[in-house]
Every structure is written in C-alpha cells, then in structure tokens.
Coordinates of C-alpha atoms and ligand atoms in Angstrom, one line a residue:
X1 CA -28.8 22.6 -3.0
X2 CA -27.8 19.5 -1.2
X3 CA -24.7 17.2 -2.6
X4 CA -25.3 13.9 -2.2
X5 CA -23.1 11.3 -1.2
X6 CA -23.0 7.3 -1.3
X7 CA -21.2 5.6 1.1
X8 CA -20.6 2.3 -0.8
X9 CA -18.6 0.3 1.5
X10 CA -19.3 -2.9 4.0
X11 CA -22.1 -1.7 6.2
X12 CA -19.8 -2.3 9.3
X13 CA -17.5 0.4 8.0
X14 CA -20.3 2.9 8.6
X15 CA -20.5 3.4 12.1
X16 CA -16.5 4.6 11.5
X17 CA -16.7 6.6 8.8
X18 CA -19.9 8.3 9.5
X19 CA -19.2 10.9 12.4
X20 CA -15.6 11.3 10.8
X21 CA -17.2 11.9 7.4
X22 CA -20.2 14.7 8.8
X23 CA -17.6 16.3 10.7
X24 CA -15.5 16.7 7.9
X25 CA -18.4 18.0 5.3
X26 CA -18.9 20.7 8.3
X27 CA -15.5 22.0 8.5
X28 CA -16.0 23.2 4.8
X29 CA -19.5 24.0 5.0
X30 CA -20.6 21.5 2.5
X31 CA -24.5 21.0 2.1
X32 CA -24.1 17.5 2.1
X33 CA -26.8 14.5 2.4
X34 CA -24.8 11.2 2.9
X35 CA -26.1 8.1 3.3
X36 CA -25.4 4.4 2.7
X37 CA -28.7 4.1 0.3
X38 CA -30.4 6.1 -2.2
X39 CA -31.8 6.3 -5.5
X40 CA -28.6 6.0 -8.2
X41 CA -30.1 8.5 -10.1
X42 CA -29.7 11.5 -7.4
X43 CA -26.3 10.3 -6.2
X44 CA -23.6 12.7 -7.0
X45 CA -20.1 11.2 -5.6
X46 CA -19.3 7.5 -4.1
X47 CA -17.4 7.3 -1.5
X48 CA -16.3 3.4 -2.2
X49 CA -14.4 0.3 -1.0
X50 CA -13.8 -2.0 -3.6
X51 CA -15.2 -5.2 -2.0
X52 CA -18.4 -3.4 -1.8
X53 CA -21.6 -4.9 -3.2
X54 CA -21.8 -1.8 -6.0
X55 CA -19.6 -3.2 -8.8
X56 CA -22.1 -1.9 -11.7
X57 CA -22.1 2.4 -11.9
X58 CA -24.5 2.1 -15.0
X59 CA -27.7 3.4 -12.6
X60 CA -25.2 6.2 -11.4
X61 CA -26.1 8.6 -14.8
X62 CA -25.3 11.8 -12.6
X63 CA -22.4 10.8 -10.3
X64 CA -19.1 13.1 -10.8
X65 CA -16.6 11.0 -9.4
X66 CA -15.8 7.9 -7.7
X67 CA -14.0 8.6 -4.3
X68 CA -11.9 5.7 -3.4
X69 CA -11.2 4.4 0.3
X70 CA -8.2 2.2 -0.4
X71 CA -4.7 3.5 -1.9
X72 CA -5.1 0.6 -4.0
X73 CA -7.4 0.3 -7.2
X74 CA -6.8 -2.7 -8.5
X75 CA -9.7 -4.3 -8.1
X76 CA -12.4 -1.1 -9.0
X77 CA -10.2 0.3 -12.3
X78 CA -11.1 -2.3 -15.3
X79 CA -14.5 -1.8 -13.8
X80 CA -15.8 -1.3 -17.2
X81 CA -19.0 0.3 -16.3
X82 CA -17.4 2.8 -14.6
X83 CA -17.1 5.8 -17.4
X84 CA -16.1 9.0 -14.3
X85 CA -13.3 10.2 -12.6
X86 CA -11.8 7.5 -9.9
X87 CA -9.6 9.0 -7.2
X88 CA -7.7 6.4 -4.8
X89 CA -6.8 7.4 -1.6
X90 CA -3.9 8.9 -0.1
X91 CA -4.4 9.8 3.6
X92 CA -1.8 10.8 6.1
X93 CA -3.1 9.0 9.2
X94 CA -2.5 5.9 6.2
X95 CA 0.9 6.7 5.4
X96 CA 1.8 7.5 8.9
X97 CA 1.0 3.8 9.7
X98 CA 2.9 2.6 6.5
X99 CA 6.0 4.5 7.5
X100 CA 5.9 3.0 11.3
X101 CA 4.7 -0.3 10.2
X102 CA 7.9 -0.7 7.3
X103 CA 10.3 1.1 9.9
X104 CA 9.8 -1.7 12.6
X105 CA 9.8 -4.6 9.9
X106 CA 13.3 -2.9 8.5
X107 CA 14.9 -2.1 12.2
X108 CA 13.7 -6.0 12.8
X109 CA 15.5 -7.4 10.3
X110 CA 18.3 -4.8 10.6
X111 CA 19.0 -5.0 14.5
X112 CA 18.7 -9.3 14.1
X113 CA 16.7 -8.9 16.7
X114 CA 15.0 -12.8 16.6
X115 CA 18.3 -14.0 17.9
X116 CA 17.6 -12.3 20.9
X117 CA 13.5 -12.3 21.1
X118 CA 13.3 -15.9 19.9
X119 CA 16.4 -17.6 21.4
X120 CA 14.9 -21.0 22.8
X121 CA 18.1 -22.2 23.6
X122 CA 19.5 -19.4 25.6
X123 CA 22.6 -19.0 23.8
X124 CA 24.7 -15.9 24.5
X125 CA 25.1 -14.5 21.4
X126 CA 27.4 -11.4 20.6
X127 CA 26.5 -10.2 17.5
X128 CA 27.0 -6.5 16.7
X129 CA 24.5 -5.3 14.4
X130 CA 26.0 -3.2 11.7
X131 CA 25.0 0.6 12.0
X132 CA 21.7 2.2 10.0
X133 CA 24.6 4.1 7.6
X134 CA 26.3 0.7 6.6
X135 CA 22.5 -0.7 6.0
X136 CA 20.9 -0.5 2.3
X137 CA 17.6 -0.9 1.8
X138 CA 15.8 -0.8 -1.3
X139 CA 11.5 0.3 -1.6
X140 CA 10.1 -1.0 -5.3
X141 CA 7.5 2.1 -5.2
X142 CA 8.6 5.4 -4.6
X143 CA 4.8 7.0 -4.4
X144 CA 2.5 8.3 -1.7
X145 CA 4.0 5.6 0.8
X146 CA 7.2 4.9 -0.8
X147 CA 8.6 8.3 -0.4
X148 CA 7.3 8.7 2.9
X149 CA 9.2 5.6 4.4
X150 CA 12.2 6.3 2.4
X151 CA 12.7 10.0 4.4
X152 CA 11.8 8.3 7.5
X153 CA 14.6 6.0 7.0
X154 CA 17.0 8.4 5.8
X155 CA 16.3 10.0 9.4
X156 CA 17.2 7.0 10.8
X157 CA 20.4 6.6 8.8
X158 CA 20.2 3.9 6.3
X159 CA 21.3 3.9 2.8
X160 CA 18.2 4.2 1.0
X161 CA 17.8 3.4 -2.3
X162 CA 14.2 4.4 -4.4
X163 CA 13.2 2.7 -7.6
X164 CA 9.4 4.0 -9.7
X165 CA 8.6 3.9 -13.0
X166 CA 9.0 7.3 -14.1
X167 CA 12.7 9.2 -12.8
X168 CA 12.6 11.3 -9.7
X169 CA 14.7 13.2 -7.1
X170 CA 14.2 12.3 -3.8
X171 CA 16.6 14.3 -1.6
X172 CA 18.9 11.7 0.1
X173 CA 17.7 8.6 -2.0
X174 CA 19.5 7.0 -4.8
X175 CA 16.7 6.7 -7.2
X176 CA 16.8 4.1 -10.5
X177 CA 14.0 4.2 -12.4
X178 CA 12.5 1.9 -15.2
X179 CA 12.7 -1.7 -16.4
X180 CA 16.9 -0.7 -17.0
X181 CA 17.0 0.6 -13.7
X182 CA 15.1 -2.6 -11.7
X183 CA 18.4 -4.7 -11.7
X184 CA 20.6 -1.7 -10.4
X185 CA 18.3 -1.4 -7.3
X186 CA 17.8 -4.9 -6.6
X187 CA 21.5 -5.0 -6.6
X188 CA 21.9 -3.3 -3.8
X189 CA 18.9 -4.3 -1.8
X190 CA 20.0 -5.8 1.3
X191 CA 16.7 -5.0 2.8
X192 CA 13.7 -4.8 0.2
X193 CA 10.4 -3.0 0.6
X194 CA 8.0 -3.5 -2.2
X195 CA 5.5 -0.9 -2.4
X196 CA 4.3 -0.7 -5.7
X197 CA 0.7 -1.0 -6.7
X198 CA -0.7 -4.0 -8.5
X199 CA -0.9 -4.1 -12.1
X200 CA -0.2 -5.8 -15.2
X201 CA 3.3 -4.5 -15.2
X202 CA 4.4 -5.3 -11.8
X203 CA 3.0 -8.6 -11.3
X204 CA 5.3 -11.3 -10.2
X205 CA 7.9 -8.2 -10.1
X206 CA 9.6 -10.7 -7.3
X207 CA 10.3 -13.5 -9.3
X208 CA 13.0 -16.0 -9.7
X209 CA 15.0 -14.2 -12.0
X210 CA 14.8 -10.6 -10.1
X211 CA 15.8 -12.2 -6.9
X212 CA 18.6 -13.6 -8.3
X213 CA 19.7 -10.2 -8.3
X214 CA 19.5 -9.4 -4.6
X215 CA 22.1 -10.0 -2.3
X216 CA 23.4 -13.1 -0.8
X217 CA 21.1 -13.1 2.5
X218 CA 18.5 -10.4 1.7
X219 CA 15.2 -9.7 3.3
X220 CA 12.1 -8.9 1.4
X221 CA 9.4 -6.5 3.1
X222 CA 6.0 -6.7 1.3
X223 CA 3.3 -4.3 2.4
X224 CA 2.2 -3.6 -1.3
X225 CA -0.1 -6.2 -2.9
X226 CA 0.6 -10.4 -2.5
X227 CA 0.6 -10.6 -7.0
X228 CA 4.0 -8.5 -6.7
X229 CA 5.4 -12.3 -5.7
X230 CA 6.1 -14.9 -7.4
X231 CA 5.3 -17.1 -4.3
X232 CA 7.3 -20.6 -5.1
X233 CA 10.3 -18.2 -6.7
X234 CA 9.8 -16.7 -3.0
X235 CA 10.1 -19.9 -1.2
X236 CA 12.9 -21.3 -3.0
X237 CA 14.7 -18.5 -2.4
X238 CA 14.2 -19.0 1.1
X239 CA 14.8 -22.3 1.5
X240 CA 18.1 -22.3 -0.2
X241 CA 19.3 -19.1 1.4
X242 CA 19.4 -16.6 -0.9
X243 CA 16.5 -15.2 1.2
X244 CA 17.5 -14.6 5.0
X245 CA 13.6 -13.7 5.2
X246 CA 10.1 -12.2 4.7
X247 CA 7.7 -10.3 6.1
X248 CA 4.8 -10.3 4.3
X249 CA 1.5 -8.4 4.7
X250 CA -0.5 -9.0 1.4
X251 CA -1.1 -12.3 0.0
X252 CA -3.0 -13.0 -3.6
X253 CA -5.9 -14.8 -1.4
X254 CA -6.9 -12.9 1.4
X255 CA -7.6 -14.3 4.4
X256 CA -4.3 -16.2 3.7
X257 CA -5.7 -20.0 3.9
X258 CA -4.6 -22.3 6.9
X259 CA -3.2 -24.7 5.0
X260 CA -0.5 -21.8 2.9
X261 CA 2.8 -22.6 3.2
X262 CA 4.0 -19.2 4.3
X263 CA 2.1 -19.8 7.9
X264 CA 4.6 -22.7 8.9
X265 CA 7.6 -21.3 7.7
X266 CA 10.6 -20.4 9.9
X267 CA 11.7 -17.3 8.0
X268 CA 8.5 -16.2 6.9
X269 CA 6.5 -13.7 8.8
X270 CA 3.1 -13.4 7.9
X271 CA 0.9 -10.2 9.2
X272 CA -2.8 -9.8 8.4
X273 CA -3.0 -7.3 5.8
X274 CA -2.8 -3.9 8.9
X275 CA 0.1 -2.3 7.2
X276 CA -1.8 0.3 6.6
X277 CA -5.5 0.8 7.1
X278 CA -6.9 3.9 6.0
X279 CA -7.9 6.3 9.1
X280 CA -11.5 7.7 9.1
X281 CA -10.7 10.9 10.7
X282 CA -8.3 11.9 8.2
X283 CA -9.4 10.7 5.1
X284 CA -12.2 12.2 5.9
X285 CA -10.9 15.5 5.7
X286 CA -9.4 14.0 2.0
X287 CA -12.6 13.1 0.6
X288 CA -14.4 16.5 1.8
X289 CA -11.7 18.2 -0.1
X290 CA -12.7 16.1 -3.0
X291 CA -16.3 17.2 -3.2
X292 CA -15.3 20.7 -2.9
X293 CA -12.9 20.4 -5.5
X294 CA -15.0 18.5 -7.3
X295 CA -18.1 21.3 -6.8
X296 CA -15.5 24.3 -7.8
X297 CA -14.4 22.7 -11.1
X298 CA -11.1 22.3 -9.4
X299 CA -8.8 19.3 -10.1
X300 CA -9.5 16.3 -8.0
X301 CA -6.6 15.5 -5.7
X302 CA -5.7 11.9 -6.7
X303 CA -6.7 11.0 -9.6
X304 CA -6.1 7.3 -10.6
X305 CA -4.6 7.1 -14.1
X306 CA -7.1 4.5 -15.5
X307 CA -4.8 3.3 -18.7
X308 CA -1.5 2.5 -16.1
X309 CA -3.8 1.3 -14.0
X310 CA -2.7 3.3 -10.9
Ligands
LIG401 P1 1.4 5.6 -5.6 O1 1.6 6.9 -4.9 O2 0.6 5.4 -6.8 O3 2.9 5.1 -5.9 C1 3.2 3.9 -6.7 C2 4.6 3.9 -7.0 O4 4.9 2.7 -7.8 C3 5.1 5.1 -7.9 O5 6.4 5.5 -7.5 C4 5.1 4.5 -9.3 O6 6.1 5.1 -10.2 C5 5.6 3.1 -9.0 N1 5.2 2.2 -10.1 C6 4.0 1.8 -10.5 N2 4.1 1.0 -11.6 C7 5.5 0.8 -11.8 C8 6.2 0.0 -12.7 N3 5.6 -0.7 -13.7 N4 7.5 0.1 -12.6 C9 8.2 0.8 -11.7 N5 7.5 1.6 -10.8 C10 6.2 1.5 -10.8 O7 0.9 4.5 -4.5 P2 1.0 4.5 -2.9 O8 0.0 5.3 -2.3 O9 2.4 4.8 -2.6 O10 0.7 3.0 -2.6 C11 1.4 1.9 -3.1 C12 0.7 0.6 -2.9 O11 0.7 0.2 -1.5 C13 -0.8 0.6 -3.2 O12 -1.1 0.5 -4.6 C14 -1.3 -0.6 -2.4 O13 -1.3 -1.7 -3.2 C15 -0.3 -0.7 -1.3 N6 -0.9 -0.4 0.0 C16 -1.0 -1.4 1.0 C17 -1.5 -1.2 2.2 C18 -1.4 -2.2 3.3 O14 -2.1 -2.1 4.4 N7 -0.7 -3.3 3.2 C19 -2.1 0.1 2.5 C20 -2.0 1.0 1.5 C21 -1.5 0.8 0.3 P3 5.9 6.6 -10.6 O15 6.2 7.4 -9.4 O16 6.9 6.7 -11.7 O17 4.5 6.7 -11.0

C-alpha cells in the first residue's frame, strides 16, 4: 500500500526537493506517492516549511507526523491545530554549512582581517593577530549546530567555551549550563556565537544587562534567530564600544527593511539569512528515514519537544 506524502512548502521549493526526495524514498524502497496536493484525508506525513500556506492540520485526521524542513520551529510549534508528532530538521549538508559559515565569521573577526580588506587609506598596519589557543569564543546553543562548530573550532585551536540549557560534556569545550551558568560564559566570550533556538526563554537573551557581561571589545556572531537580540541593547553596545562588532544573519523582520539601522552601520555586518540552508539531497535522505521509522513503530529521529518549544 502506498504512503502518502505532502510536500507543504513554497511551490518554488519543489523543483529542489522533488528529485532529491524520490531518490531518497528509492534507496529504502518506500512505496511512496508524494505530491504537492491531495486530499487531507489520505495524507499520511507532511513534509513542511513553516511559511507554507498549510497552517490549519484539522483536515489532516490520518497524518502521523509532521516532518519539518527547517531546524527551527518556532513558528509551526504553538500551532494549536496541530495534535501529532513534529520533527524539525537536522541535516548534515545544513550543519556543514553552519560550521563553515560560523568558522569564517569567527576567523574574521579573529584574524582582524577588515584592517587589511577594508583599508581605504592604505595605512601599513602591523598588527599581529593573537593565535587560535589565546582566542575564546563562546556558542549560546550547544545543539545539532552548536556542537558541531564548537569541534570544528577546537580543530582550529581556540578556547571554546559551550553554554545549553541542560549540562553536557563536550570533549574539549568548557561547558556552563543554565540561567547560573549564562553569566560565567558570557564572561569569557571574546567572540560570541548565538545559536540557540527561539523561544520564550531565550528571547532578548542579548540584552543590555547580559552584554554587560562580555568583554571589553567583544564580537557577537548571530546565525540563530534575530528575537535572541535585544536590537537597541545591541546598538548601544556598539556604539559606545563595548561591542567591537556584529555579524548578524537573522533579524526579527525578515527581509531586513531598507531603512534598519543595522544596514548603515560600520561595525555591523548584515548577511541575508544563508547561514545555513537546509540541503535537498541530504535531508532528503533524513526525512526518508523518518517515514520508515515512522512505518516500523520506530522512534522518529528529531522530535521537537512541543512544551520547551524546541
Ligand atoms: P538544537 O539541536 O535544538 O539545539 C539547541 C540548543 O540550545 C541546545 O543545546 C539547547 O540546550 C539550547 N537551549 C535551548 N533553550 C535554552 C535555554 N533556555 N537556555 C539555555 N540553552 C538553551 O538546535 P540546532 O539544530 O542546533 O539549531 C539551533 C538554532 O539555529 C535553530 O533553532 C535555528 O533557530 C537556528 N538556525 C539558523 C539557520 C540559519 O541559516 N541562520 C539555519 C539552521 C538553524 P539543551 O542541549 O540543554 O537542550
């Protein structure tokens, strides 16, 4: 008997996702029909992107699971009609363009590499960068992505220091862990990568009180979600110097408007949300796994925890 399979995401995402998808579904010999329409009643697992036009799962009475394109769910899980399993996504080919994406922010900022790249004056200047082992940096977020950046830049040599919700060990990272724990890491955060998700618990996480905990002259990396900033706390920080800089990828409106402040300022560095995207080709292979779990009574990989809300 054939599974069927929504694909509930912006129509352009089809042409994509589609080869990657059937390919995938044929690997593991799964009788599946997938299609971006048909009837809600016969639909057994959604493959979804939150800023798709399905935001009511009602009609969906025999769907098993809701299969998530995006590592982030903020958006999808208060969705109050939606009663079955959510699963978010975590995807290699995603956090292998997290990890390269933080590492050249981080070796950026590290290397002071705009007074050479953006040196309109021509000034000779001999600045020795410190070495990657005298170097801390600091992720907010030691998940999927967090983890993975922190061994890549343990490779490299820094000082990495780790900071989630729950305790961990993380060979070579300093973890701290909790609300006790927040001040301890920020302490030490020359360089700070915020990957946490978005919730009610870590909004404005960056505010002005937290950064007053950073050092004198820190940078702040933010590839997790714009609401983890307190934007004018942000600002201040930079314009009085506590803040040497920011790169930021997320922003709470998306497109970032034209007339943001963020666009015209000197230490700000504003990318357009490409951290990260997720890769069809292997999250593919994550979401076929998924409907055979799903099919086998096995666990689903992934499973967003709907009460924290990530
Ligand atoms: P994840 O595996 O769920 O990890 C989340 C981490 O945050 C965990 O370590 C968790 O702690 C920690 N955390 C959550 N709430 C916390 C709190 N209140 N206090 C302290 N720590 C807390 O997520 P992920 O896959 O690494 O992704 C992280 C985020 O990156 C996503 O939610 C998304 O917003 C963002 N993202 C952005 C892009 C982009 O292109 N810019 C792409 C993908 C993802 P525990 O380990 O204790 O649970």
């Amino acid at each position: 008997m054939s599974i069927n399979v929504l694909f509930a995401a912006r129509p352009d995402r089809w042409s994509s996702y589609e080869p990657s998808l059937r390919a995938a579904f044929a690997e593991r010999d799964l009788p599946v029909t997938l299609s971006q329409e048909m009837p809600p009643e016969t639909v057994d697992y959604i493959i979804y992107a939150p800023n798709s036009p399905l935001q009511d799962f009602t009609p969906y009475a025999r769907a098993k699971a809701v299969l998530n394109l995006w590592a982030g769910v903020e958006q999808i899980v208060g969705n109050p009609t939606l009663k079955i399993p959510l699963a978010r996504m975590v995807d290699p080919g995603m956090t292998q363009s997290m990890t390269e994406w933080v590492t050249g922010h981080v070796m950026r900022y590290h290397l002071g590499m705009d007074r050479h790249i953006v040196n309109p004056g021509h000034v000779w200047q001999a600045h020795t960068p410190p070495l990657a082992s005298e170097r801390r940096v600091c992720i907010l977020g030691m998940g999927a992505l967090g983890s993975a950046v922190a061994e890549k830049l343990i490779t490299i040599g820094f000082e990495v220091h780790g900071w989630s919700r729950r305790k961990k060990d993380i060979a070579g990272v300093t973890t701290h862990h909790g609300e006790a724990g927040l001040e301890q890491a920020l302490r030490v955060a020359q360089i700070l990568v915020l990957l946490l998700p978005d919730t009610p618990a870590t909004e404005d996480i960056l505010n002005a009180r937290t950064i007053g905990h950073l050092p004198q002259g820190a940078f702040v990396i933010n590839p997790g979600r714009g609401p983890l900033i307190d934007d004018t706390a942000l600002m201040a920080a930079l314009d009085n110097g506590k803040l040497a800089g920011a790169t930021l990828d997320v922003f709470r409106v998306e497109p970032l408007p034209e007339a943001h402040p963020f666009w015209a300022h000197p230490k700000v560095t504003v990318t357009p949300h490409i951290a990260a995207e997720t890769r069809p080709s292997t999250a593919a292979r994550v979401i076929a796994e998924n409907i055979q779990r799903g099919e086998t009574g096995a666990p689903l990989l992934n499973l967003v925890d709907r009460d924290s809300g990530y």
